[in-house]
mmCIF file of C-alpha atoms in Angstrom:
data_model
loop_
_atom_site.group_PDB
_atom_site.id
_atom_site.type_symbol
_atom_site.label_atom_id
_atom_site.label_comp_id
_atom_site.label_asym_id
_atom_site.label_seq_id
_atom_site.Cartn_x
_atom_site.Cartn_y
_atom_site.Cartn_z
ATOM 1 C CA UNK A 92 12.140 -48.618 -20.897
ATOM 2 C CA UNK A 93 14.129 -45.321 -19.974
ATOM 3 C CA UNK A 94 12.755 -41.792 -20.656
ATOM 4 C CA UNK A 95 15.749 -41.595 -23.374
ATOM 5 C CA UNK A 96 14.615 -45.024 -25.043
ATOM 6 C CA UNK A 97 10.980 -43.672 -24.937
ATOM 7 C CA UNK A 98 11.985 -40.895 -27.680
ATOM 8 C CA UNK A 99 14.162 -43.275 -29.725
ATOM 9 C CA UNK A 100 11.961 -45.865 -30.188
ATOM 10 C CA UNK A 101 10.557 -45.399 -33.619
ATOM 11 C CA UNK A 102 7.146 -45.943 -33.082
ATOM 12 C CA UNK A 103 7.042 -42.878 -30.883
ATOM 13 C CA UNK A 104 8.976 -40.856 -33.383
ATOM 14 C CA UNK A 105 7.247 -41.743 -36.365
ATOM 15 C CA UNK A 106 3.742 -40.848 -34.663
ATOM 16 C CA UNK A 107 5.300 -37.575 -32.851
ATOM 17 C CA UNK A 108 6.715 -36.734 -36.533
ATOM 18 C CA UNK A 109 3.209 -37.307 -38.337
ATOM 19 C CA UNK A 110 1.494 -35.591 -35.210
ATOM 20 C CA UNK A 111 3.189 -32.472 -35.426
ATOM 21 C CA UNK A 112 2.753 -32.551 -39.229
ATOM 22 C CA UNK A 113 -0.864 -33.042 -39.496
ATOM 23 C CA UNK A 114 -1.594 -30.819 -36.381
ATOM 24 C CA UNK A 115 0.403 -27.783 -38.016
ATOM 25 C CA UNK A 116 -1.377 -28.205 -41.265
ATOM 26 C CA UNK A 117 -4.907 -28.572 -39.756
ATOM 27 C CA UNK A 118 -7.224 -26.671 -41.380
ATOM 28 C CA UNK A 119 -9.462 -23.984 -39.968
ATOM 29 C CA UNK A 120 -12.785 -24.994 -39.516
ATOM 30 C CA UNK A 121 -14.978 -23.654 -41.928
ATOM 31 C CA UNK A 122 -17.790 -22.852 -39.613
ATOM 32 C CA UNK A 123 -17.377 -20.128 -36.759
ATOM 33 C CA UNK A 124 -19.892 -20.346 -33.757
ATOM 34 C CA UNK A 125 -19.597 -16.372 -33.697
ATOM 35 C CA UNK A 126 -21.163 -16.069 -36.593
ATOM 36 C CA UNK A 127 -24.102 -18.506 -36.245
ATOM 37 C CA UNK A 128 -26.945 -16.583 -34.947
ATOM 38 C CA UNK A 129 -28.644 -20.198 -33.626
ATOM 39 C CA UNK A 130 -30.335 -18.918 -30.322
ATOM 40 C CA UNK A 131 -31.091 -21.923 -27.924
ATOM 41 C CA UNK A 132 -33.234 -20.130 -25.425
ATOM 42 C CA UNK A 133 -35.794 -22.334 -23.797
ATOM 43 C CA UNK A 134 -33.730 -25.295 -24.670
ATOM 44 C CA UNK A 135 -31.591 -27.470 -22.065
ATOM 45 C CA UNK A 136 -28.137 -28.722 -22.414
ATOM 46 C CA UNK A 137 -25.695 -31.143 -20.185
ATOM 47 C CA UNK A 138 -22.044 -31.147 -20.956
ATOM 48 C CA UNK A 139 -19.736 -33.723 -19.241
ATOM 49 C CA UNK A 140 -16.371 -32.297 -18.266
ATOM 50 C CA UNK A 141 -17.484 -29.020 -18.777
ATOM 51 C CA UNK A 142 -15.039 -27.555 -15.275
ATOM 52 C CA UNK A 143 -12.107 -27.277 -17.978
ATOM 53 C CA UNK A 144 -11.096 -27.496 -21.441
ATOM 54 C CA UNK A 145 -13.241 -28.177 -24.296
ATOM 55 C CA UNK A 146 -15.954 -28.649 -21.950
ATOM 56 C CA UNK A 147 -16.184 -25.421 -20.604
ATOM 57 C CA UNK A 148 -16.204 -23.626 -23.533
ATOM 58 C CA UNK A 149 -18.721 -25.741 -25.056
ATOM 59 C CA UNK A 150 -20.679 -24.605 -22.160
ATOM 60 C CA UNK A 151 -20.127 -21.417 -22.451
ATOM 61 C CA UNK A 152 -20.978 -20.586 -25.654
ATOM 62 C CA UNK A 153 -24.459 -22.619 -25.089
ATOM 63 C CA UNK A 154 -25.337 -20.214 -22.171
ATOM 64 C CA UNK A 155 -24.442 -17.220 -24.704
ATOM 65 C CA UNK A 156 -27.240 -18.535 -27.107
ATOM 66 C CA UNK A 157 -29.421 -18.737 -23.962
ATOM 67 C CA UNK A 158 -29.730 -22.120 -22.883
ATOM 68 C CA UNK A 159 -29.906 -23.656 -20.017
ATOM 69 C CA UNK A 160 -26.612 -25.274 -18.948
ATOM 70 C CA UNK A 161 -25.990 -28.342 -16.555
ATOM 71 C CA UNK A 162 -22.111 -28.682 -15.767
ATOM 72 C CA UNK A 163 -21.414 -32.393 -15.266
ATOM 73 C CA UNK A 164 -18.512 -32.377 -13.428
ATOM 74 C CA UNK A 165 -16.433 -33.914 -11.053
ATOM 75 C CA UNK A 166 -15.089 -32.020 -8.544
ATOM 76 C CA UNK A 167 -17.830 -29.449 -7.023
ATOM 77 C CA UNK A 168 -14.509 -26.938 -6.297
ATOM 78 C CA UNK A 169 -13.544 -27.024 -10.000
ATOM 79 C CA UNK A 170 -16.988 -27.017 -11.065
ATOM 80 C CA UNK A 171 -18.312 -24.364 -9.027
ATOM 81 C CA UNK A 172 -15.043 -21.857 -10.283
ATOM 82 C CA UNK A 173 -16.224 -23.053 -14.108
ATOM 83 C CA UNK A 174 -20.042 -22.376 -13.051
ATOM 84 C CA UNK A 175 -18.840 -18.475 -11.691
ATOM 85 C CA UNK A 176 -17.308 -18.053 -15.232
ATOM 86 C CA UNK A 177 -19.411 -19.091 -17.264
ATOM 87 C CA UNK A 178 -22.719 -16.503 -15.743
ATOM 88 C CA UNK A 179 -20.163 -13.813 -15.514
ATOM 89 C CA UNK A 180 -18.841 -14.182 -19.125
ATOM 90 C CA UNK A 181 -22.251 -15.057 -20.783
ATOM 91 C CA UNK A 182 -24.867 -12.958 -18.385
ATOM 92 C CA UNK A 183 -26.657 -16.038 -18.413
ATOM 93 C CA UNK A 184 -28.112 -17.169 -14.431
ATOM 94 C CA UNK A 185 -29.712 -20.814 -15.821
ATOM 95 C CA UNK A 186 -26.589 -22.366 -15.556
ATOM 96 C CA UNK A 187 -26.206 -24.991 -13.005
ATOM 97 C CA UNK A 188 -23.454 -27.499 -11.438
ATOM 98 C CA UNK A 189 -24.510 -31.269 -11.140
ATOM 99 C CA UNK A 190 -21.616 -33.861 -10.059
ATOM 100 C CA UNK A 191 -20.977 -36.408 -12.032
ATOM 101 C CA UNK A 192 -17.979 -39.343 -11.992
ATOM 102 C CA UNK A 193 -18.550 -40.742 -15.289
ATOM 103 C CA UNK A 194 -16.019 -43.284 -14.072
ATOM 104 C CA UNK A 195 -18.385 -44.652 -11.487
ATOM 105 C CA UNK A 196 -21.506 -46.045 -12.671
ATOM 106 C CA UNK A 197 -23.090 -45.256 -9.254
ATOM 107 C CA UNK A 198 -22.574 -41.527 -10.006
ATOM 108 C CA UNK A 199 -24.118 -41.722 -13.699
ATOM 109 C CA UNK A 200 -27.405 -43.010 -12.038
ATOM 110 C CA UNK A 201 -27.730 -41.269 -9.308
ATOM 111 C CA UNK A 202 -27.170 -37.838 -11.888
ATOM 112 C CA UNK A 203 -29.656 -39.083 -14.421
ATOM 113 C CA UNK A 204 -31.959 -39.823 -11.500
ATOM 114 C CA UNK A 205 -31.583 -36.902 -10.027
ATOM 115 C CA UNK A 206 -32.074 -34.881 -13.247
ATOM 116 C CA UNK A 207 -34.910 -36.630 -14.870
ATOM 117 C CA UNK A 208 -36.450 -35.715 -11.000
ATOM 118 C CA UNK A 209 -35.936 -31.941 -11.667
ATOM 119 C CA UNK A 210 -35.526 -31.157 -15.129
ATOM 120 C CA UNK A 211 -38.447 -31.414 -18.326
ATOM 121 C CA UNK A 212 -36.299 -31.437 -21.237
ATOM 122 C CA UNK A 213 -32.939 -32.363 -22.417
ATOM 123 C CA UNK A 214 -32.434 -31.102 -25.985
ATOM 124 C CA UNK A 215 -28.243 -31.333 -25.970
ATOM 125 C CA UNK A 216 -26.048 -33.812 -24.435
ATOM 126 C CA UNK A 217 -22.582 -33.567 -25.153
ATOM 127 C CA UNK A 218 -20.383 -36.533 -24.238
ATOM 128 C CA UNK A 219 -17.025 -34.586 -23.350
ATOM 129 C CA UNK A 220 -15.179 -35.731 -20.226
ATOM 130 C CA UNK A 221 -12.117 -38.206 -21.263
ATOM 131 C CA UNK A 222 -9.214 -39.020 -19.685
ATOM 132 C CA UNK A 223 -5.542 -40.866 -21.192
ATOM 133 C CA UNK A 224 -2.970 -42.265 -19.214
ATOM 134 C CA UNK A 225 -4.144 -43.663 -16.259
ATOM 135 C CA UNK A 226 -2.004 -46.346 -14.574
ATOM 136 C CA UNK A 227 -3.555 -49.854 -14.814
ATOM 137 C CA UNK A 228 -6.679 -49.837 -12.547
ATOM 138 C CA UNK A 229 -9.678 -51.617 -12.117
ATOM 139 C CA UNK A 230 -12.857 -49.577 -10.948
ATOM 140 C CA UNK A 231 -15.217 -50.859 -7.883
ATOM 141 C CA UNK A 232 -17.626 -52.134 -11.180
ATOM 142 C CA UNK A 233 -15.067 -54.407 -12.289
ATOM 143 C CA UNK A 234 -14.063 -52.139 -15.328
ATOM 144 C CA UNK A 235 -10.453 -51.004 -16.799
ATOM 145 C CA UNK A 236 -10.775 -47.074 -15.928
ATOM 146 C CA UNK A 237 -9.876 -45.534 -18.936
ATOM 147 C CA UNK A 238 -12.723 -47.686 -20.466
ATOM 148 C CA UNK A 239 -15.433 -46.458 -17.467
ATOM 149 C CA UNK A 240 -14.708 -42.680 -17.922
ATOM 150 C CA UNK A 241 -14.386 -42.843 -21.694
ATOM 151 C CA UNK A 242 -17.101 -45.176 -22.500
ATOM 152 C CA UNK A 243 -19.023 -47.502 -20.582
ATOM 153 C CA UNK A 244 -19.767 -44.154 -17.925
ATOM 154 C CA UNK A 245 -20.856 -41.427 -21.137
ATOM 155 C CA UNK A 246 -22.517 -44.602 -22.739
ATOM 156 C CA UNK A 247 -24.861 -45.446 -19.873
ATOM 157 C CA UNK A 248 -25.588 -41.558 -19.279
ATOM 158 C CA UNK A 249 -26.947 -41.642 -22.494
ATOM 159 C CA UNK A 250 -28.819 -44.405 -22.523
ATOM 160 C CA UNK A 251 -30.703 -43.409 -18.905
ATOM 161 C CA UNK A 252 -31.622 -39.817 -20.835
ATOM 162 C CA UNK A 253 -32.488 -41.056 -24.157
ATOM 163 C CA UNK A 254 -36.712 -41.427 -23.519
ATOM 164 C CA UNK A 255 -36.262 -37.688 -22.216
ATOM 165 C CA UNK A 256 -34.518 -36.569 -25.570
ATOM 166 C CA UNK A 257 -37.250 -37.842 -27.258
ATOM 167 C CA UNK A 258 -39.505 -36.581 -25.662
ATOM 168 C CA UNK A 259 -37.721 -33.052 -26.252
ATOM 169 C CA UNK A 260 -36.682 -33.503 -29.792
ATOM 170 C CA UNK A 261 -35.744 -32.886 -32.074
ATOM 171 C CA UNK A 262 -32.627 -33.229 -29.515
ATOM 172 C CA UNK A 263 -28.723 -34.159 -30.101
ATOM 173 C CA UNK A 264 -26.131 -36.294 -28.801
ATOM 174 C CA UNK A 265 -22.727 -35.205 -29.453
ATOM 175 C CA UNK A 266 -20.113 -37.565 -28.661
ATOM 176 C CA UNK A 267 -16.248 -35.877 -28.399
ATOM 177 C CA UNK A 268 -13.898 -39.125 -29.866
ATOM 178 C CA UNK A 269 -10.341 -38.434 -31.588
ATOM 179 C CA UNK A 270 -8.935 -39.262 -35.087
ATOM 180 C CA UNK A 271 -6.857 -41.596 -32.618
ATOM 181 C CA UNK A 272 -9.781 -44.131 -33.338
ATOM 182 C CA UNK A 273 -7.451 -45.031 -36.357
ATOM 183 C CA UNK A 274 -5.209 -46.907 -34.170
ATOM 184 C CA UNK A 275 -7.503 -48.183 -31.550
ATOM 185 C CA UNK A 276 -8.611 -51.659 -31.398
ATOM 186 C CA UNK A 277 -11.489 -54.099 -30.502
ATOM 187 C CA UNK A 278 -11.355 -56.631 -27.945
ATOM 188 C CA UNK A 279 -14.197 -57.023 -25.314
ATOM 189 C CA UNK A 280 -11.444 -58.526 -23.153
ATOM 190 C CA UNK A 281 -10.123 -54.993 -22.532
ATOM 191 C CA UNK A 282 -13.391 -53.773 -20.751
ATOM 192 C CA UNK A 283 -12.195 -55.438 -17.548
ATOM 193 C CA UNK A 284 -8.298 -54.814 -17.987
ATOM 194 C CA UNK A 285 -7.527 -58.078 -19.395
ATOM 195 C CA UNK A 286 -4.831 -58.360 -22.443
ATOM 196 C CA UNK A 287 -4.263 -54.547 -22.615
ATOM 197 C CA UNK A 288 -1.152 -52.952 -23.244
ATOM 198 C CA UNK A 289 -0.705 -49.677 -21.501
ATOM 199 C CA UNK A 290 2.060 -47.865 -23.587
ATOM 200 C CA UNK A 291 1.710 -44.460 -24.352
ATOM 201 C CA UNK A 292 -2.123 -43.847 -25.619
ATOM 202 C CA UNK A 293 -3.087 -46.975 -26.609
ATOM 203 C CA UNK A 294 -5.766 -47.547 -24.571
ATOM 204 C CA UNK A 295 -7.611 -43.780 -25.012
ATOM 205 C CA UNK A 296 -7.323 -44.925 -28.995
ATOM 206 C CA UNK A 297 -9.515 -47.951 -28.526
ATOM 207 C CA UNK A 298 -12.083 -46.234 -26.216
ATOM 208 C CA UNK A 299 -12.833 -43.677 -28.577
ATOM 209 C CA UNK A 300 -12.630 -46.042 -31.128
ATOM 210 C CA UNK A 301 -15.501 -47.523 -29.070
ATOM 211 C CA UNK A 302 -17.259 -43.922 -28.811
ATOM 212 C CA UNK A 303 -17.852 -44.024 -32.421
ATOM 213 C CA UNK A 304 -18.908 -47.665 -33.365
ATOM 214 C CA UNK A 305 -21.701 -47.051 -30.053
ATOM 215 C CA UNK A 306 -22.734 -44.057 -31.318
ATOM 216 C CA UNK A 307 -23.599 -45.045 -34.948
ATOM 217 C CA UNK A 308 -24.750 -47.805 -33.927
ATOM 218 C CA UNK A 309 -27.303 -45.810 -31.068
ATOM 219 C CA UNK A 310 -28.074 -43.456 -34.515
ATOM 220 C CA UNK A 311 -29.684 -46.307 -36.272
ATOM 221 C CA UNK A 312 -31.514 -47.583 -33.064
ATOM 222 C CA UNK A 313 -33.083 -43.787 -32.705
ATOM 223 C CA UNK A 314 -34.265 -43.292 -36.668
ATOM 224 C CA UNK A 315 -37.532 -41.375 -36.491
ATOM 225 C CA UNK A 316 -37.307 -40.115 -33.058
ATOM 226 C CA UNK A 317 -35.827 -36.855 -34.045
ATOM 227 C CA UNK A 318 -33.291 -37.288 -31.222
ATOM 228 C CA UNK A 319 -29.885 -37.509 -33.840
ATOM 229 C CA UNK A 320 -26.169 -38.676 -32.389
ATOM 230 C CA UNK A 321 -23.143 -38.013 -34.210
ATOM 231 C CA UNK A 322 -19.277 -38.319 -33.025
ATOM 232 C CA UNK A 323 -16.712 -35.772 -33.614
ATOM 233 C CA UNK A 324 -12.711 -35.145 -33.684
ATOM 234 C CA UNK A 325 -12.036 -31.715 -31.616
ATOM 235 C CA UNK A 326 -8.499 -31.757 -33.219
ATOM 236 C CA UNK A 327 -5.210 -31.960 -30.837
ATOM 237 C CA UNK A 328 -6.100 -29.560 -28.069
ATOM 238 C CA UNK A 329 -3.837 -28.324 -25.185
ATOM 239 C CA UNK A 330 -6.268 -29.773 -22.929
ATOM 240 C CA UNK A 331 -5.770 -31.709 -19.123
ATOM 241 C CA UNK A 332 -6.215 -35.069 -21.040
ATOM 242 C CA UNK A 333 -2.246 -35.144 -20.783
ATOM 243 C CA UNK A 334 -2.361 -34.864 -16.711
ATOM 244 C CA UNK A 335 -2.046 -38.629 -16.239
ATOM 245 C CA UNK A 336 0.853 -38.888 -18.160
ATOM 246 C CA UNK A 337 4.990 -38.615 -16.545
ATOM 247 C CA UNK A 338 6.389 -34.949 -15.840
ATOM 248 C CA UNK A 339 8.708 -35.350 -19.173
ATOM 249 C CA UNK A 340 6.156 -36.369 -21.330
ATOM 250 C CA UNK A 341 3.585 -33.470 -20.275
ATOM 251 C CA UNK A 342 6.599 -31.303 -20.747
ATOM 252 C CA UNK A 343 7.202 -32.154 -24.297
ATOM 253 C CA UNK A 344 3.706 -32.038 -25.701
ATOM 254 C CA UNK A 345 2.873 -28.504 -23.022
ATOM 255 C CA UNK A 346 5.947 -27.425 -25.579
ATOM 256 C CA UNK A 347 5.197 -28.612 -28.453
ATOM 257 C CA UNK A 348 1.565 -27.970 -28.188
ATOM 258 C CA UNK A 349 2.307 -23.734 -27.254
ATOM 259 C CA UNK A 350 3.197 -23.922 -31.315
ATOM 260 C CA UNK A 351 1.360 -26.187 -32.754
ATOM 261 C CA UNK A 352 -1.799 -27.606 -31.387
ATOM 262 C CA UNK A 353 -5.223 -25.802 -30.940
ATOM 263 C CA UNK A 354 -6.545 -23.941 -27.888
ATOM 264 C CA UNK A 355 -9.644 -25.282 -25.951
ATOM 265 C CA UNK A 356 -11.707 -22.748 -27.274
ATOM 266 C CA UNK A 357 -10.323 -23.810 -30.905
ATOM 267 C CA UNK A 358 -11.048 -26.868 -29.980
ATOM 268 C CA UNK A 359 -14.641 -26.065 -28.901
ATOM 269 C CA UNK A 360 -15.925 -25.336 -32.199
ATOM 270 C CA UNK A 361 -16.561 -28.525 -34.279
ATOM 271 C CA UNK A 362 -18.573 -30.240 -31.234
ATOM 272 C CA UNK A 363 -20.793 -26.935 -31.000
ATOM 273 C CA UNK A 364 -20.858 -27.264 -34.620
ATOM 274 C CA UNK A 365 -22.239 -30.700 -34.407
ATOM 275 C CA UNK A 366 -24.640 -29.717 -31.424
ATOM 276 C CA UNK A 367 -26.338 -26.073 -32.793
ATOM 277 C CA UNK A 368 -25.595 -25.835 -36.526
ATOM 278 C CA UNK A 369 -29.004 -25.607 -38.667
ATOM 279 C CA UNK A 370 -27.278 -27.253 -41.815
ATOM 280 C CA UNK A 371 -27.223 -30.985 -39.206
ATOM 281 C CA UNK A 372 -30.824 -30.655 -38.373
ATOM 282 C CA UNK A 373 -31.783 -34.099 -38.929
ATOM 283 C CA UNK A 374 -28.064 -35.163 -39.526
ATOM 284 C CA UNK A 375 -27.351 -38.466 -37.561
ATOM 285 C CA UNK A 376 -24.666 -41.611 -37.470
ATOM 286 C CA UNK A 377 -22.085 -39.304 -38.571
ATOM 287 C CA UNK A 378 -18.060 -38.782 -38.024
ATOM 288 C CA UNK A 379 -16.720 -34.872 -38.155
ATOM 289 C CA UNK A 380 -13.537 -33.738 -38.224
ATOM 290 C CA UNK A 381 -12.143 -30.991 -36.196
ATOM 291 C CA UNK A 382 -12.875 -28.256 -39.271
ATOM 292 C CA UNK A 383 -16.049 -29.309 -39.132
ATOM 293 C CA UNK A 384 -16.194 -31.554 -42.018
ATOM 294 C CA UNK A 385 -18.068 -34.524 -42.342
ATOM 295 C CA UNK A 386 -15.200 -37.475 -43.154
ATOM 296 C CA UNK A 387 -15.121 -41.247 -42.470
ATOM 297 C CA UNK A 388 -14.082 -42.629 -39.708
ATOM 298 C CA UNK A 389 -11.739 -45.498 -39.244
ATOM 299 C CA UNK A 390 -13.428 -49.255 -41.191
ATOM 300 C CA UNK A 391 -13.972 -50.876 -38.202
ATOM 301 C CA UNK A 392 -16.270 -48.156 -37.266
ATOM 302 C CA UNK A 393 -18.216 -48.449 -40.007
ATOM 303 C CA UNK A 394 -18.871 -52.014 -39.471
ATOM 304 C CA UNK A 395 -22.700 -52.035 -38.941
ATOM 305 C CA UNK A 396 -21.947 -56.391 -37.698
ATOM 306 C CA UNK A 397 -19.580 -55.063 -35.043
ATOM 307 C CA UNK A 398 -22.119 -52.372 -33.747
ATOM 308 C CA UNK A 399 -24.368 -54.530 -32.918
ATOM 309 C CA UNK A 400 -22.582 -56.834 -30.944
ATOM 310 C CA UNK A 401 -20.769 -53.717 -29.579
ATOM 311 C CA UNK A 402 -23.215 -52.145 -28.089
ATOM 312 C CA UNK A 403 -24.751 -54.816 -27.302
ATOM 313 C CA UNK A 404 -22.053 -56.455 -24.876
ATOM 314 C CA UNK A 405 -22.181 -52.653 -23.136
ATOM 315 C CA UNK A 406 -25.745 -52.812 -22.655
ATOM 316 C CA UNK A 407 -25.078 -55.799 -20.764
ATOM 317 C CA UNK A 408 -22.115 -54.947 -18.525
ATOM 318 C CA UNK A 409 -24.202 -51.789 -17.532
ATOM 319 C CA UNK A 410 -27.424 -53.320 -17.243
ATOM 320 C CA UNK A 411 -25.881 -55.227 -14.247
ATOM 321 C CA UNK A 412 -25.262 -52.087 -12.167
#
């Protein structure tokens, strides 16, 4: 299909259309982290893909409230510059650089190893980093990419924490998905790359379809712990997530998004919101929106049947590694 044909074709132009519509009429959240006086000193908190984006301002406005920060990042270079930023902006030292390739499965164990070795609490976790676009590939662990980074990697990171979040609770998971979960799709086939069609951002739509349907279903497995996990929509951010994509499609939404879509720091606030706001304590197996508004997500994610089995077939493709 030719760059021209791309634009034509009326699926695209329907959902650019609707996009731009719903993204200029987004409301403003109606919760502003400035204003919450929530201190979190003495309290530790990981953020994935915190180098960039969302991520890093996540980060940085936890080591404003005093916390101490872990960067889970990538690339050490990128991370390091984030890491310089953040204590500079904040005046906060306790904030640290761990890499982490959530893609790799390798990487998310030897990071939780390595930080249940050296840390005694983990009261935040924010599932951030996310990627769309990627070509078709197939990771060493057998696993479509988009599907490692986005899912299986955040979901087995959590997983290898959880019995030190409850021993810190009351803790929270916060799990960054996308109102794209609306026109994702289930098929286990997908997890290894089999009958998936790569057009556009079909397959980021099912993984964070998949973000939310694990992480109401981890809510009900974690009742009475006081460790709570709820999902949220950051709204359409100018973020990297676009980097995969061609030169002309980057183009259009860099252009589109200068007028319409939210900054990352815009973008920050509903997943702090979900992570330090006093009116959640307790609040778990939820869905927010990017104003910060509890809303529900898409029917297949509230399929309790489909949970299950859900996250049970990823407890078993990661128990392998």
């Amino acid at each position: 299909m030719s760059f021209l044909n791309i634009f034509y074709h009326p699926a695209w132009v329907v959902s650019t259309v609707v996009l731009a519509l719903v993204v200029r009429l987004q409301r403003r959240a109606h919760w502003d982290p400035k204003s919450c006086s929530v201190r979190l000193t003495g309290k530790t908190a990981v953020v994935t893909g915190a180098n960039t984006g969302i991520g890093k301002f996540i980060a940085l406005d936890f080591a404003r409230r005093g916390a101490r920060v872990i960067l889970a990042c990538r690339s050490e270079a990128r991370g390091t510059a984030a890491l310089n930023e953040i204590r500079q902006i904040s005046g906060n030292p306790d904030v640290h650089l761990r890499l982490l390739d959530v893609s790799s499965m390798d990487s998310v164990r030897e990071f939780a190893k390595r930080f249940l070795e050296e840390e005694k609490a983990l009261h935040i976790l924010v599932n951030n980093a996310a990627v769309s676009g990627l070509p078709r590939e197939i990771t060493k662990d057998g696993f479509e990419a988009s599907y490692a980074t986005n899912h299986l990697g955040p979901f087995l990171l959590t997983n290898l924490l959880l019995d030190l979040m409850k021993q810190s609770a009351p803790a929270r998971i916060v799990t960054v998905s996308s109102t794209n979960h609306h026109r994702g799709q289930v098929d286990f086939s997908h997890f290894h790359g089999e009958n998936l069609v790569h057009f556009m951002d079909n397959v980021y739509n099912n993984t964070k379809l998949h973000n939310i349907i694990c992480t109401n279903e981890l809510a009900r497995r974690l009742s009475n712990t006081g460790v709570t996990a709820n999902s949220v929509h950051p709204g359409v951010v100018k973020t990297e997530v676009m980097r995969h994509y061609s030169l002309w499609l980057r183009c259009i939404f860099n252009t589109v998004g200068f007028f319409f879509f939210k900054s990352p720091e815009e973008g920050a606030v509903s997943p702090i919101y979900c992570a330090v706001s006093e009116e959640l304590e307790g609040v778990t197996g939820k869905y927010f929106d990017s104003d910060c508004s509890l809303v529900l997500p898409a029917p297949l994610a509230r399929d309790a049947a489909l949970a299950v089995k859900d996250f049970e077939f990823c407890e078993r493709l990661t128990s392998k590694l």
